[in-house]
Amino acid sequence: MKLFVGLGNPGPKYERNRHNIGFMALDRIASDHGFSPWKAKFQALVCEGSLGGEKVLLLKPQTFMNLSGQSVGEAMRFYKLTPADVTVLHDELDLAPGKARIKQGGGHAGHNGLRSIHSHIGADYGRVRLGIGHPGHKDAVAGYVLRDFPKADEGWLDDLMRGISDGAAELARGDGGKFMNAVALRVAPPRSSTTRPRGEAKADGTASAKPAKEEPAADTRSAMERLLDKFK
């Protein structure tokens, strides 16, 4: 079994906060991949399903962010899992909005949810770091992460959630490269190979976008003809 942990704070007050992007990612995976209904267990909301041939438990701690490790540790002990079986999806201030990175092991970088998990299971678990950007000053961080995503962010946020869901099976199989490719195809899709340069005709004979400017015809008149034309 694989354990996917999303970090956030419980309750409708925090539902759309930047700090809750981990919860949002698990909600999208559960919805898109036909997981069981959420139920209360391990001081969390949990649901089960299958991704890429792997049985996966999704877990959203309900202990508030700073105590997330209590819930994660309880679920791990129950299922006799190791840190290598755990992947935590969380907000990341040091990544631009819409960016995602995967990481195995390492420090908690001051993230209180990760700090709590470190204290309960150690540092050798996987992470999916979900960029929310930085407010610019450390004193503004608390207010920034506990505010809702603005409407202007809804486009990239939805793309990121779709990408995570698309790549969830690869993440469960441990193929980080294919997971990141799936995310990239949503947040930075390639340009269409059918895109035409401006002015190039389409198959139906109409022009695409703005037509290219026509070059003026060459003036073939003699010097005398040009002089006479000025007096016409």
XYZ file of C-alpha atoms in Angstrom:
232
model
C 0.000 0.000 0.000
C 1.013 3.586 -0.698
C 0.014 6.443 1.575
C -0.623 9.845 -0.035
C -0.903 12.611 2.565
C -2.318 16.037 1.748
C -1.568 18.854 4.175
C -4.040 21.519 5.226
C -6.291 22.704 8.026
C -9.764 21.217 8.664
C -13.086 22.990 8.251
C -14.777 25.291 5.719
C -12.951 28.374 7.068
C -9.673 27.090 5.610
C -11.000 25.150 2.619
C -9.690 27.472 -0.125
C -6.579 28.723 1.708
C -3.208 28.525 -0.039
C -2.072 26.366 2.900
C -4.711 23.773 1.923
C -3.479 23.030 -1.580
C -2.470 19.533 -0.408
C -6.071 18.790 0.610
C -7.249 20.111 -2.769
C -4.899 17.776 -4.646
C -6.165 14.690 -2.788
C -9.785 15.731 -3.337
C -9.115 15.891 -7.072
C -7.404 12.490 -7.147
C -10.222 10.875 -5.146
C -12.894 12.380 -7.397
C -11.213 11.563 -10.718
C -10.137 8.011 -9.872
C -13.236 6.629 -8.181
C -11.939 6.317 -4.613
C -14.202 5.259 -1.741
C -16.129 7.912 0.227
C -14.108 9.839 2.828
C -14.397 8.570 6.392
C -12.914 9.573 9.751
C -9.963 7.474 10.913
C -6.426 8.035 12.257
C -7.363 11.597 13.349
C -7.919 12.248 9.655
C -10.274 11.879 6.732
C -9.261 8.879 4.631
C -10.379 7.104 1.482
C -9.036 4.142 -0.487
C -8.598 3.267 -4.113
C -6.185 1.961 -6.726
C -3.668 3.874 -8.840
C -1.373 2.248 -11.366
C -2.021 -1.193 -9.930
C -1.116 -0.011 -6.412
C -3.533 0.150 -3.499
C -3.465 3.741 -2.246
C -4.771 5.362 0.936
C -5.423 9.110 0.756
C -5.149 10.873 4.106
C -6.061 14.441 5.114
C -5.042 15.050 8.770
C -7.734 16.819 10.802
C -5.358 17.762 13.627
C -4.523 21.193 12.175
C -1.303 21.692 10.272
C 1.128 21.842 13.187
C 0.134 18.359 14.434
C -0.105 16.581 11.066
C 2.538 14.012 12.045
C 0.280 12.468 14.700
C -2.196 11.343 12.071
C 0.448 10.194 9.574
C 2.292 8.173 12.210
C -0.907 6.469 13.376
C -1.846 5.380 9.831
C 1.690 4.140 9.127
C 1.770 1.997 12.246
C -1.650 0.502 11.518
C -0.681 -0.576 7.994
C 2.959 -1.368 8.906
C 4.282 1.064 6.296
C 7.736 2.582 6.000
C 8.546 6.254 5.206
C 9.379 5.136 1.645
C 5.670 4.239 1.208
C 4.578 7.792 2.109
C 4.231 10.803 -0.207
C 3.201 14.170 1.229
C 1.622 16.840 -0.995
C 2.065 20.333 0.452
C 2.239 24.057 -0.277
C 5.677 25.471 -1.112
C 6.504 29.166 -0.691
C 9.806 28.879 -2.531
C 8.217 27.780 -5.813
C 6.363 30.072 -8.201
C 2.577 29.630 -8.333
C 1.628 26.657 -10.491
C 5.037 24.977 -10.310
C 5.463 21.479 -8.854
C 8.553 19.552 -7.801
C 9.084 16.121 -6.285
C 11.628 15.351 -3.602
C 12.644 12.321 -1.557
C 13.815 12.962 1.977
C 15.549 16.121 3.157
C 14.653 18.927 5.546
C 11.329 20.565 6.325
C 12.417 24.131 5.385
C 10.379 25.589 8.241
C 7.044 24.158 7.025
C 5.155 23.337 10.226
C 3.264 20.407 8.750
C 6.462 18.783 7.517
C 8.191 19.599 10.800
C 5.505 17.627 12.645
C 5.769 14.684 10.236
C 9.565 14.670 10.669
C 9.135 14.364 14.429
C 6.851 11.324 14.071
C 8.254 9.300 11.151
C 11.640 10.816 10.314
C 12.685 12.566 7.094
C 12.816 9.737 4.538
C 9.378 10.176 2.988
C 8.543 11.579 -0.448
C 7.128 15.039 -1.079
C 5.276 16.762 -3.884
C 6.002 20.472 -3.441
C 3.212 22.643 -4.858
C 4.217 26.229 -5.557
C 2.091 29.047 -4.148
C 4.680 31.839 -4.390
C 6.063 34.026 -1.597
C 4.559 37.264 -0.253
C 8.008 38.880 -0.311
C 8.689 39.206 3.414
C 8.823 36.552 6.121
C 6.566 38.574 8.425
C 3.787 38.359 5.828
C 3.956 34.574 5.394
C 1.383 33.548 8.034
C -1.309 35.851 6.668
C -0.458 34.926 3.083
C -0.787 31.137 3.433
C -4.000 31.449 5.458
C -5.755 33.555 2.802
C -7.846 32.059 0.011
C -6.506 31.767 -3.498
C -7.718 34.841 -5.420
C -9.899 34.450 -8.504
C -6.934 35.356 -10.684
C -5.220 32.125 -9.586
C -8.098 29.799 -10.451
C -6.816 29.045 -13.960
C -3.351 27.807 -13.056
C -4.648 26.145 -9.880
C -7.137 24.043 -11.846
C -4.449 23.128 -14.396
C -2.119 22.037 -11.590
C -4.816 19.912 -9.920
C -5.644 18.244 -13.248
C -1.970 17.518 -13.860
C -1.514 15.944 -10.437
C -4.569 13.759 -11.018
C -3.339 12.785 -14.495
C 0.007 11.691 -13.067
C -1.260 10.124 -9.839
C -0.833 6.543 -11.111
C 2.801 7.232 -12.039
C 3.385 8.775 -8.624
C 1.989 5.632 -6.971
C 4.300 3.491 -9.112
C 7.270 5.603 -8.057
C 7.969 7.043 -11.516
C 8.642 10.670 -10.681
C 9.679 11.576 -14.215
C 6.402 10.466 -15.788
C 4.459 12.138 -12.991
C 6.196 15.447 -13.661
C 5.579 15.047 -17.402
C 1.856 14.661 -16.745
C 1.838 17.823 -14.641
C 3.836 19.749 -17.251
C 1.392 18.805 -20.021
C -1.369 20.546 -18.064
C 0.444 23.611 -16.721
C 2.636 24.259 -19.784
C 1.068 22.458 -22.757
C 3.149 22.283 -25.953
C 2.227 24.563 -28.832
C 0.098 22.887 -31.466
C 2.021 21.506 -34.440
C -0.796 22.793 -36.664
C -0.141 26.433 -35.744
C 0.517 28.439 -38.907
C 2.638 31.551 -39.336
C 0.636 34.723 -39.710
C -0.790 35.145 -43.174
C -0.381 31.495 -44.215
C -3.486 30.125 -45.887
C -5.611 27.469 -44.206
C -6.899 24.413 -46.055
C -10.146 26.198 -46.936
C -8.230 29.000 -48.646
C -8.869 31.625 -45.943
C -5.988 33.407 -44.263
C -5.041 32.729 -40.646
C -4.606 35.615 -38.189
C -3.328 38.856 -39.775
C -2.170 38.592 -43.398
C 1.392 39.568 -44.125
C 1.822 43.054 -45.588
C 2.188 43.099 -49.362
C 5.422 44.483 -50.769
C 4.847 47.576 -52.983
C 5.226 46.928 -56.720
C 8.465 48.118 -58.335
C 8.226 51.511 -60.107
C 9.161 50.847 -63.757
C 8.553 54.389 -65.047
C 11.387 56.394 -66.580
C 12.656 59.544 -64.866
C 10.868 61.711 -67.454
C 7.573 59.797 -66.911
C 7.795 60.238 -63.161
C 8.424 63.993 -63.622
C 5.469 64.389 -66.007
C 3.165 62.435 -63.652
C 3.758 64.995 -60.917
C 2.091 67.698 -63.073
C -0.985 65.664 -64.001
